[in-house]
Amino acid sequence: MPQPLDAVLAEVRDLLLDPALIRAVAAGKRRGFTPSVTRAELRPVALKGGSRLQIVTDDGSRPYTRNVEPGPEAAAAIAALLAEPFGNWHVETAATTVQVRVTKKGDAQVHRATTTQTATTQTTVTHGHDRAKQWLLDPGDPLFTVVGGSGAKRRQVDAFLRALAATLPDELPGELRVVDLGCGNAYLTFAAYRFLADRGVRVRVVGVDVREDQRVRNSAVAEQLGCAEAVTFVAGTIEDTVVAEAPDLVLALHACDTATDQALARAVHWGAKWVLAAPCCHHDIAAQLKGRPAPSPYGELTRHAILRERFADVLTDSLRSALLRLHGYRVEVVEFVDSEHTPRNLLLRARLTGAAPVEGQRAEYEALTSQWGVTPALEKLLT
């Protein structure tokens, strides 16, 4: 039930001044208003000079950090932030978690819960034992308030961010250009932006999807989250969409069939430094296998339709991996997220090294495609 905004913000103020504060995040914007910063994060820190309240704000260009003393200085800084027309507040203390969303009418929708997590550590109970899970993106992040935060979705986001973290170097560049090809509803697009921005990187993200209604929806979500200048969306095909600058990082998560090949080809042509692709269906190679007998003695691999389809999945991604290596990428094929949550759980993780193919690598690829009588879509696109 909506509540008066002034009363709720007074409650938020008390929580922010509480010595038991763990973390707070303000983001998004209210209807018809734009805050002076896109995001603010508050947390207590211990410095040599004593305890301080650290406030990190982001104006869309770069983060700005300041540490204020408890008392009047902290109270004044908090009052200034509460006066900003943020659309969402998330506040955690040792005792409680409060999430606030400002409605279109200017009221507050509030969710209160007893805190069961500290910072990004959440305790769960499995088979009678406590098990601490570290989340790379706080489950209380406003992103999940806007796009929905089911347990399965949060686990998929966390698995994706772990793969992203493992792909990128520890020392990131000051600015990172990202393109997400076939972004769909873009919750992983936003998760990537949140994760990278929290690491102090100036991120520019472009999401591409063929559907105009998705562009409109995703752009509205970006406005709601306060990152519309940094995260933009275009409607168009993977092959033909033009982006202003070649990206450093290309994402292609569950692009169907040869759309994954189109995304990988664009990444190679752009010279993207890093690529993450989670293939979806694999009809192209499966259809080629169906149209001819398997080489001896492998007939049993393709005799039955279900086995042929599964083999086609493996062969397709093996050939994609080989082609990326032939074009100077170091490639790993890993599990994206546990198959309990999605049957399409492979991730191709590639990093551009510029290394030439090792001796025999191209001959091995050509022998494999010749033996099975297939021509991968990616090969055609890279020719």
Short mmCIF file of C-alpha atoms in Angstrom, two decimals:
data_model
loop_
_atom_site.label_atom_id
_atom_site.label_comp_id
_atom_site.label_asym_id
_atom_site.label_seq_id
_atom_site.Cartn_x
_atom_site.Cartn_y
_atom_site.Cartn_z
CA MET A 1 0.00 0.00 0.00
CA PRO A 2 1.42 3.43 -0.92
CA GLN A 3 2.60 5.58 1.96
CA PRO A 4 3.29 9.33 2.24
CA LEU A 5 6.72 9.98 0.76
CA ASP A 6 7.80 12.53 3.40
CA ALA A 7 7.17 10.08 6.24
CA VAL A 8 9.05 7.29 4.45
CA LEU A 9 12.04 9.54 3.68
CA ALA A 10 12.15 10.52 7.35
CA GLU A 11 12.41 6.82 8.16
CA VAL A 12 15.17 6.46 5.57
CA ARG A 13 17.01 9.41 7.14
CA ASP A 14 16.96 7.76 10.56
CA LEU A 15 18.31 4.52 9.07
CA LEU A 16 21.09 6.36 7.23
CA LEU A 17 22.15 8.03 10.49
CA ASP A 18 21.94 4.75 12.41
CA PRO A 19 25.41 3.56 13.55
CA ALA A 20 24.28 0.07 12.47
CA LEU A 21 24.05 1.15 8.82
CA ILE A 22 25.62 -1.39 6.46
CA ARG A 23 24.92 0.06 3.03
CA ALA A 24 22.47 2.25 1.19
CA VAL A 25 21.90 2.94 -2.51
CA ALA A 26 19.82 5.64 -4.20
CA ALA A 27 19.16 5.48 -7.93
CA GLY A 28 16.60 6.11 -10.63
CA LYS A 29 14.46 9.22 -10.91
CA ARG A 30 10.93 10.28 -10.15
CA ARG A 31 8.47 11.06 -12.87
CA GLY A 32 9.16 14.52 -14.30
CA PHE A 33 12.35 15.07 -12.28
CA THR A 34 16.06 14.35 -12.76
CA PRO A 35 18.51 14.09 -9.85
CA SER A 36 21.83 15.93 -10.12
CA VAL A 37 23.59 12.53 -9.89
CA THR A 38 22.54 9.20 -11.38
CA ARG A 39 23.39 7.10 -8.33
CA ALA A 40 24.54 7.48 -4.73
CA GLU A 41 25.94 4.81 -2.43
CA LEU A 42 26.58 5.22 1.30
CA ARG A 43 28.47 2.96 3.69
CA PRO A 44 30.42 3.34 6.94
CA VAL A 45 34.21 3.09 6.65
CA ALA A 46 37.00 3.00 9.22
CA LEU A 47 39.86 5.41 8.43
CA LYS A 48 42.98 6.34 10.35
CA GLY A 49 41.22 9.47 11.54
CA GLY A 50 38.23 7.48 12.80
CA SER A 51 34.86 6.34 11.52
CA ARG A 52 33.41 8.11 8.50
CA LEU A 53 30.35 7.85 6.29
CA GLN A 54 31.56 7.23 2.74
CA ILE A 55 29.35 8.68 0.01
CA VAL A 56 30.01 7.73 -3.61
CA THR A 57 28.02 9.61 -6.24
CA ASP A 58 28.09 9.20 -10.00
CA ASP A 59 27.11 11.97 -12.41
CA GLY A 60 27.19 9.64 -15.42
CA SER A 61 30.77 10.55 -16.27
CA ARG A 62 32.74 9.32 -13.28
CA PRO A 63 32.24 8.40 -9.62
CA TYR A 64 33.06 10.93 -6.89
CA THR A 65 33.91 9.74 -3.37
CA ARG A 66 33.89 11.71 -0.16
CA ASN A 67 34.14 10.68 3.50
CA VAL A 68 32.15 12.78 5.96
CA GLU A 69 32.32 12.84 9.74
CA PRO A 70 29.42 11.48 11.78
CA GLY A 71 27.25 14.20 13.26
CA PRO A 72 26.27 17.48 11.61
CA GLU A 73 28.39 16.94 8.49
CA ALA A 74 26.86 13.52 7.80
CA ALA A 75 23.37 14.78 8.60
CA ALA A 76 23.75 17.65 6.13
CA ALA A 77 25.05 15.35 3.39
CA ILE A 78 22.19 12.90 3.95
CA ALA A 79 19.63 15.71 3.89
CA ALA A 80 20.98 16.86 0.54
CA LEU A 81 20.69 13.37 -0.93
CA LEU A 82 17.17 12.90 0.41
CA ALA A 83 16.20 16.17 -1.29
CA GLU A 84 17.27 14.72 -4.65
CA PRO A 85 14.37 13.24 -6.67
CA PHE A 86 15.66 9.66 -6.66
CA GLY A 87 13.14 7.03 -7.70
CA ASN A 88 14.50 4.22 -5.52
CA TRP A 89 16.20 3.81 -2.14
CA HIS A 90 17.64 0.60 -0.72
CA VAL A 91 18.89 0.75 2.87
CA GLU A 92 20.41 -2.04 4.95
CA THR A 93 21.24 -1.90 8.62
CA ALA A 94 22.23 -4.69 10.97
CA ALA A 95 18.58 -5.10 11.95
CA THR A 96 16.46 -4.25 8.93
CA THR A 97 16.33 -3.82 5.16
CA VAL A 98 14.07 -1.19 3.61
CA GLN A 99 13.37 -0.80 -0.10
CA VAL A 100 11.53 2.29 -1.32
CA ARG A 101 10.13 2.95 -4.78
CA VAL A 102 8.50 6.28 -5.58
CA THR A 103 5.30 5.83 -7.58
CA LYS A 104 4.15 7.94 -10.52
CA LYS A 105 1.78 9.74 -8.14
CA GLY A 106 4.64 10.66 -5.82
CA ASP A 107 3.82 8.22 -3.04
CA ALA A 108 6.16 5.55 -1.70
CA GLN A 109 5.90 1.80 -2.09
CA VAL A 110 7.87 0.31 0.80
CA HIS A 111 9.14 -3.19 1.50
CA ARG A 112 10.58 -3.87 4.93
CA ALA A 113 12.34 -7.03 6.06
CA THR A 114 14.60 -8.25 8.79
CA THR A 115 18.15 -8.14 7.53
CA THR A 116 19.44 -11.63 6.72
CA GLN A 117 22.44 -10.48 4.80
CA THR A 118 25.44 -8.27 5.38
CA ALA A 119 26.65 -6.25 2.41
CA THR A 120 26.72 -8.79 -0.43
CA THR A 121 26.92 -11.88 1.77
CA GLN A 122 23.69 -13.81 2.12
CA THR A 123 23.28 -16.77 4.44
CA THR A 124 21.18 -19.65 3.21
CA VAL A 125 20.39 -22.97 4.83
CA THR A 126 21.15 -26.14 2.88
CA HIS A 127 20.56 -29.61 4.37
CA GLY A 128 20.61 -28.19 7.88
CA HIS A 129 23.87 -26.25 7.49
CA ASP A 130 24.48 -22.53 7.06
CA ARG A 131 26.22 -21.69 3.82
CA ALA A 132 27.36 -18.15 3.01
CA LYS A 133 27.03 -17.10 -0.62
CA GLN A 134 28.84 -14.07 -1.96
CA TRP A 135 26.77 -12.19 -4.54
CA LEU A 136 28.66 -10.08 -7.06
CA LEU A 137 25.62 -7.82 -7.41
CA ASP A 138 23.75 -7.10 -4.21
CA PRO A 139 20.37 -8.93 -4.24
CA GLY A 140 18.92 -5.69 -2.88
CA ASP A 141 20.17 -3.63 -5.82
CA PRO A 142 17.41 -1.43 -7.33
CA LEU A 143 17.88 -3.35 -10.59
CA PHE A 144 15.99 -6.30 -9.14
CA THR A 145 13.19 -4.05 -7.93
CA VAL A 146 12.67 -2.82 -11.48
CA VAL A 147 13.19 -5.97 -13.57
CA GLY A 148 12.07 -8.51 -10.96
CA GLY A 149 14.26 -10.59 -8.72
CA SER A 150 13.26 -14.25 -8.58
CA GLY A 151 15.81 -16.59 -7.07
CA ALA A 152 16.54 -18.19 -10.43
CA LYS A 153 17.08 -14.80 -12.10
CA ARG A 154 19.45 -13.66 -9.35
CA ARG A 155 21.44 -16.87 -9.65
CA GLN A 156 21.68 -16.44 -13.42
CA VAL A 157 22.81 -12.83 -13.02
CA ASP A 158 25.42 -13.91 -10.47
CA ALA A 159 26.69 -16.72 -12.71
CA PHE A 160 26.96 -14.32 -15.64
CA LEU A 161 28.85 -11.72 -13.60
CA ARG A 162 31.27 -14.35 -12.33
CA ALA A 163 31.99 -15.36 -15.93
CA LEU A 164 32.42 -11.71 -16.86
CA ALA A 165 34.78 -11.11 -13.93
CA ALA A 166 36.83 -14.17 -14.91
CA THR A 167 37.11 -12.91 -18.50
CA LEU A 168 38.18 -9.33 -17.81
CA PRO A 169 41.59 -8.41 -16.37
CA ASP A 170 41.97 -7.35 -12.74
CA GLU A 171 43.07 -3.89 -13.85
CA LEU A 172 40.30 -2.51 -16.02
CA PRO A 173 40.66 0.47 -18.36
CA GLY A 174 39.17 3.74 -17.18
CA GLU A 175 36.53 3.58 -19.92
CA LEU A 176 34.83 0.50 -21.34
CA ARG A 177 32.53 0.30 -24.37
CA VAL A 178 30.09 -2.62 -24.32
CA VAL A 179 27.65 -3.88 -26.94
CA ASP A 180 25.03 -6.52 -26.09
CA LEU A 181 23.77 -8.14 -29.30
CA GLY A 182 20.32 -9.69 -29.04
CA CYS A 183 19.80 -8.18 -25.59
CA GLY A 184 16.11 -9.11 -25.21
CA ASN A 185 14.72 -7.72 -21.95
CA ALA A 186 18.26 -6.61 -21.04
CA TYR A 187 18.42 -7.56 -17.37
CA LEU A 188 21.88 -9.02 -17.96
CA THR A 189 22.80 -5.86 -19.88
CA PHE A 190 21.91 -3.76 -16.86
CA ALA A 191 23.64 -6.20 -14.52
CA ALA A 192 26.87 -5.87 -16.53
CA TYR A 193 26.61 -2.07 -16.37
CA ARG A 194 25.97 -2.11 -12.62
CA PHE A 195 28.85 -4.49 -11.94
CA LEU A 196 31.37 -2.59 -14.06
CA ALA A 197 30.27 0.85 -12.85
CA ASP A 198 30.64 -0.32 -9.24
CA ARG A 199 34.27 -1.16 -10.05
CA GLY A 200 34.89 2.48 -10.90
CA VAL A 201 34.83 2.08 -14.68
CA ARG A 202 33.21 4.66 -16.95
CA VAL A 203 30.92 2.35 -18.90
CA ARG A 204 29.00 2.98 -22.10
CA VAL A 205 26.60 0.20 -23.07
CA VAL A 206 24.53 -0.26 -26.23
CA GLY A 207 21.87 -2.96 -26.29
CA VAL A 208 20.72 -4.23 -29.69
CA ASP A 209 17.49 -6.11 -30.28
CA VAL A 210 15.42 -6.54 -33.41
CA ARG A 211 12.16 -5.63 -31.64
CA GLU A 212 11.19 -1.97 -31.35
CA ASP A 213 8.96 -2.66 -28.33
CA GLN A 214 11.98 -4.05 -26.47
CA ARG A 215 13.95 -0.90 -27.27
CA VAL A 216 11.15 1.25 -25.85
CA ARG A 217 10.78 -0.92 -22.74
CA ASN A 218 14.51 -1.17 -22.05
CA SER A 219 15.01 2.57 -22.55
CA ALA A 220 12.26 3.21 -20.00
CA VAL A 221 13.98 0.87 -17.52
CA ALA A 222 17.26 2.74 -18.05
CA GLU A 223 15.46 5.99 -17.25
CA GLN A 224 13.97 4.45 -14.14
CA LEU A 225 17.37 3.21 -12.99
CA GLY A 226 18.99 6.57 -13.69
CA CYS A 227 21.49 5.29 -16.26
CA ALA A 228 19.83 6.33 -19.54
CA GLU A 229 22.87 8.35 -20.63
CA ALA A 230 25.24 5.43 -20.11
CA VAL A 231 22.98 2.56 -21.25
CA THR A 232 21.18 3.05 -24.57
CA PHE A 233 19.22 0.75 -26.85
CA VAL A 234 18.66 0.47 -30.58
CA ALA A 235 16.25 -1.62 -32.61
CA GLY A 236 17.90 -3.49 -35.45
CA THR A 237 19.47 -6.72 -36.59
CA ILE A 238 22.75 -8.02 -35.23
CA GLU A 239 24.31 -7.95 -38.70
CA ASP A 240 23.29 -4.44 -39.74
CA THR A 241 23.08 -2.29 -36.61
CA VAL A 242 25.63 0.53 -36.60
CA VAL A 243 27.27 1.58 -33.34
CA ALA A 244 29.20 4.82 -32.96
CA GLU A 245 32.40 3.25 -31.62
CA ALA A 246 33.79 -0.27 -31.85
CA PRO A 247 33.21 -2.00 -28.51
CA ASP A 248 35.82 -3.41 -26.15
CA LEU A 249 33.41 -6.06 -24.86
CA VAL A 250 30.72 -7.89 -26.84
CA LEU A 251 27.93 -9.87 -25.18
CA ALA A 252 25.62 -12.31 -26.96
CA LEU A 253 23.53 -14.18 -24.43
CA HIS A 254 21.04 -16.69 -25.83
CA ALA A 255 20.94 -15.34 -29.37
CA CYS A 256 19.11 -18.01 -31.35
CA ASP A 257 20.85 -20.33 -33.82
CA THR A 258 23.00 -18.42 -36.33
CA ALA A 259 22.35 -15.11 -34.54
CA THR A 260 25.16 -16.23 -32.22
CA ASP A 261 27.40 -16.63 -35.26
CA GLN A 262 26.45 -13.15 -36.47
CA ALA A 263 27.34 -11.74 -33.05
CA LEU A 264 30.69 -13.54 -32.95
CA ALA A 265 31.51 -12.37 -36.46
CA ARG A 266 30.76 -8.77 -35.56
CA ALA A 267 32.95 -9.08 -32.46
CA VAL A 268 35.84 -10.37 -34.58
CA HIS A 269 35.39 -7.64 -37.21
CA TRP A 270 35.27 -4.99 -34.48
CA GLY A 271 38.41 -6.40 -32.93
CA ALA A 272 36.64 -6.68 -29.56
CA LYS A 273 39.07 -7.45 -26.76
CA TRP A 274 36.61 -9.67 -24.89
CA VAL A 275 33.59 -11.72 -25.94
CA LEU A 276 30.97 -13.60 -23.91
CA ALA A 277 28.48 -15.69 -25.87
CA ALA A 278 25.90 -18.11 -24.51
CA PRO A 279 24.54 -19.98 -27.57
CA CYS A 280 20.90 -20.95 -27.72
CA CYS A 281 19.43 -23.35 -30.28
CA HIS A 282 21.71 -24.99 -32.88
CA HIS A 283 19.57 -25.72 -35.95
CA ASP A 284 22.08 -24.90 -38.69
CA ILE A 285 24.62 -27.68 -38.18
CA ALA A 286 21.87 -30.10 -37.11
CA ALA A 287 20.14 -29.60 -40.47
CA GLN A 288 23.41 -30.18 -42.33
CA LEU A 289 24.03 -33.42 -40.42
CA LYS A 290 20.52 -34.64 -41.16
CA GLY A 291 21.05 -34.21 -44.87
CA ARG A 292 23.97 -36.66 -45.21
CA PRO A 293 25.25 -39.90 -43.68
CA ALA A 294 27.77 -39.67 -40.85
CA PRO A 295 31.36 -40.68 -41.62
CA SER A 296 32.36 -44.18 -40.59
CA PRO A 297 32.39 -45.36 -37.83
CA TYR A 298 30.23 -42.60 -36.30
CA GLY A 299 26.82 -43.53 -37.69
CA GLU A 300 25.35 -44.20 -34.25
CA LEU A 301 26.04 -40.60 -33.21
CA THR A 302 23.47 -39.27 -35.69
CA ARG A 303 21.15 -42.24 -36.24
CA HIS A 304 18.60 -41.04 -33.65
CA ALA A 305 17.19 -37.52 -33.85
CA ILE A 306 17.71 -36.61 -30.21
CA LEU A 307 21.33 -37.78 -30.25
CA ARG A 308 21.93 -36.00 -33.56
CA GLU A 309 20.63 -32.75 -32.06
CA ARG A 310 22.85 -33.07 -28.99
CA PHE A 311 25.87 -33.92 -31.08
CA ALA A 312 25.11 -30.94 -33.32
CA ASP A 313 25.18 -28.68 -30.25
CA VAL A 314 28.64 -29.94 -29.29
CA LEU A 315 29.99 -29.82 -32.86
CA THR A 316 28.64 -26.30 -33.47
CA ASP A 317 30.24 -24.79 -30.39
CA SER A 318 33.47 -26.71 -30.94
CA LEU A 319 33.75 -25.25 -34.44
CA ARG A 320 32.88 -21.76 -33.19
CA SER A 321 35.61 -22.06 -30.59
CA ALA A 322 38.10 -23.25 -33.21
CA LEU A 323 37.27 -20.37 -35.56
CA LEU A 324 37.74 -17.80 -32.80
CA ARG A 325 41.15 -19.31 -32.01
CA LEU A 326 42.07 -19.10 -35.70
CA HIS A 327 41.29 -15.37 -35.50
CA GLY A 328 43.55 -14.64 -32.57
CA TYR A 329 41.32 -15.31 -29.56
CA ARG A 330 42.00 -17.45 -26.54
CA VAL A 331 38.76 -19.35 -25.91
CA GLU A 332 37.27 -21.23 -22.98
CA VAL A 333 33.97 -23.09 -23.07
CA VAL A 334 32.50 -23.20 -19.57
CA GLU A 335 29.21 -23.81 -17.80
CA PHE A 336 27.20 -20.61 -17.73
CA VAL A 337 24.69 -21.46 -15.02
CA ASP A 338 23.63 -24.76 -13.50
CA SER A 339 21.43 -26.75 -15.90
CA GLU A 340 18.80 -26.83 -13.17
CA HIS A 341 18.04 -23.20 -14.10
CA THR A 342 18.42 -23.32 -17.90
CA PRO A 343 19.16 -26.16 -20.34
CA ARG A 344 21.23 -23.76 -22.48
CA ASN A 345 24.10 -23.48 -20.07
CA LEU A 346 27.30 -23.24 -22.12
CA LEU A 347 29.30 -20.03 -22.35
CA LEU A 348 32.02 -19.21 -24.87
CA ARG A 349 34.48 -16.91 -23.14
CA ALA A 350 37.04 -15.31 -25.47
CA ARG A 351 39.93 -12.88 -25.03
CA LEU A 352 41.79 -11.33 -27.96
CA THR A 353 45.52 -12.12 -27.86
CA GLY A 354 46.34 -11.59 -31.53
CA ALA A 355 48.31 -14.85 -31.52
CA ALA A 356 48.67 -16.62 -34.85
CA PRO A 357 47.24 -20.15 -35.12
CA VAL A 358 49.61 -22.86 -33.95
CA GLU A 359 50.93 -25.37 -36.46
CA GLY A 360 48.27 -27.79 -37.65
CA GLN A 361 45.36 -25.91 -36.08
CA ARG A 362 43.80 -24.79 -39.37
CA ALA A 363 44.35 -28.23 -40.93
CA GLU A 364 42.61 -29.84 -37.96
CA TYR A 365 39.61 -27.52 -38.35
CA GLU A 366 39.37 -28.19 -42.09
CA ALA A 367 39.65 -31.94 -41.55
CA LEU A 368 36.81 -31.87 -39.01
CA THR A 369 34.43 -29.87 -41.20
CA SER A 370 35.33 -31.94 -44.28
CA GLN A 371 34.83 -35.25 -42.52
CA TRP A 372 31.37 -34.29 -41.31
CA GLY A 373 30.46 -32.38 -44.48
CA VAL A 374 29.43 -29.19 -42.69
CA THR A 375 30.11 -25.50 -43.26
CA PRO A 376 29.53 -23.45 -40.09
CA ALA A 377 27.69 -20.18 -40.46
CA LEU A 378 30.49 -18.41 -38.61
CA GLU A 379 33.00 -19.59 -41.20
CA LYS A 380 30.94 -18.01 -43.99
CA LEU A 381 30.60 -14.77 -42.05
CA LEU A 382 34.32 -14.52 -41.40
CA THR A 383 35.39 -15.32 -44.95
#
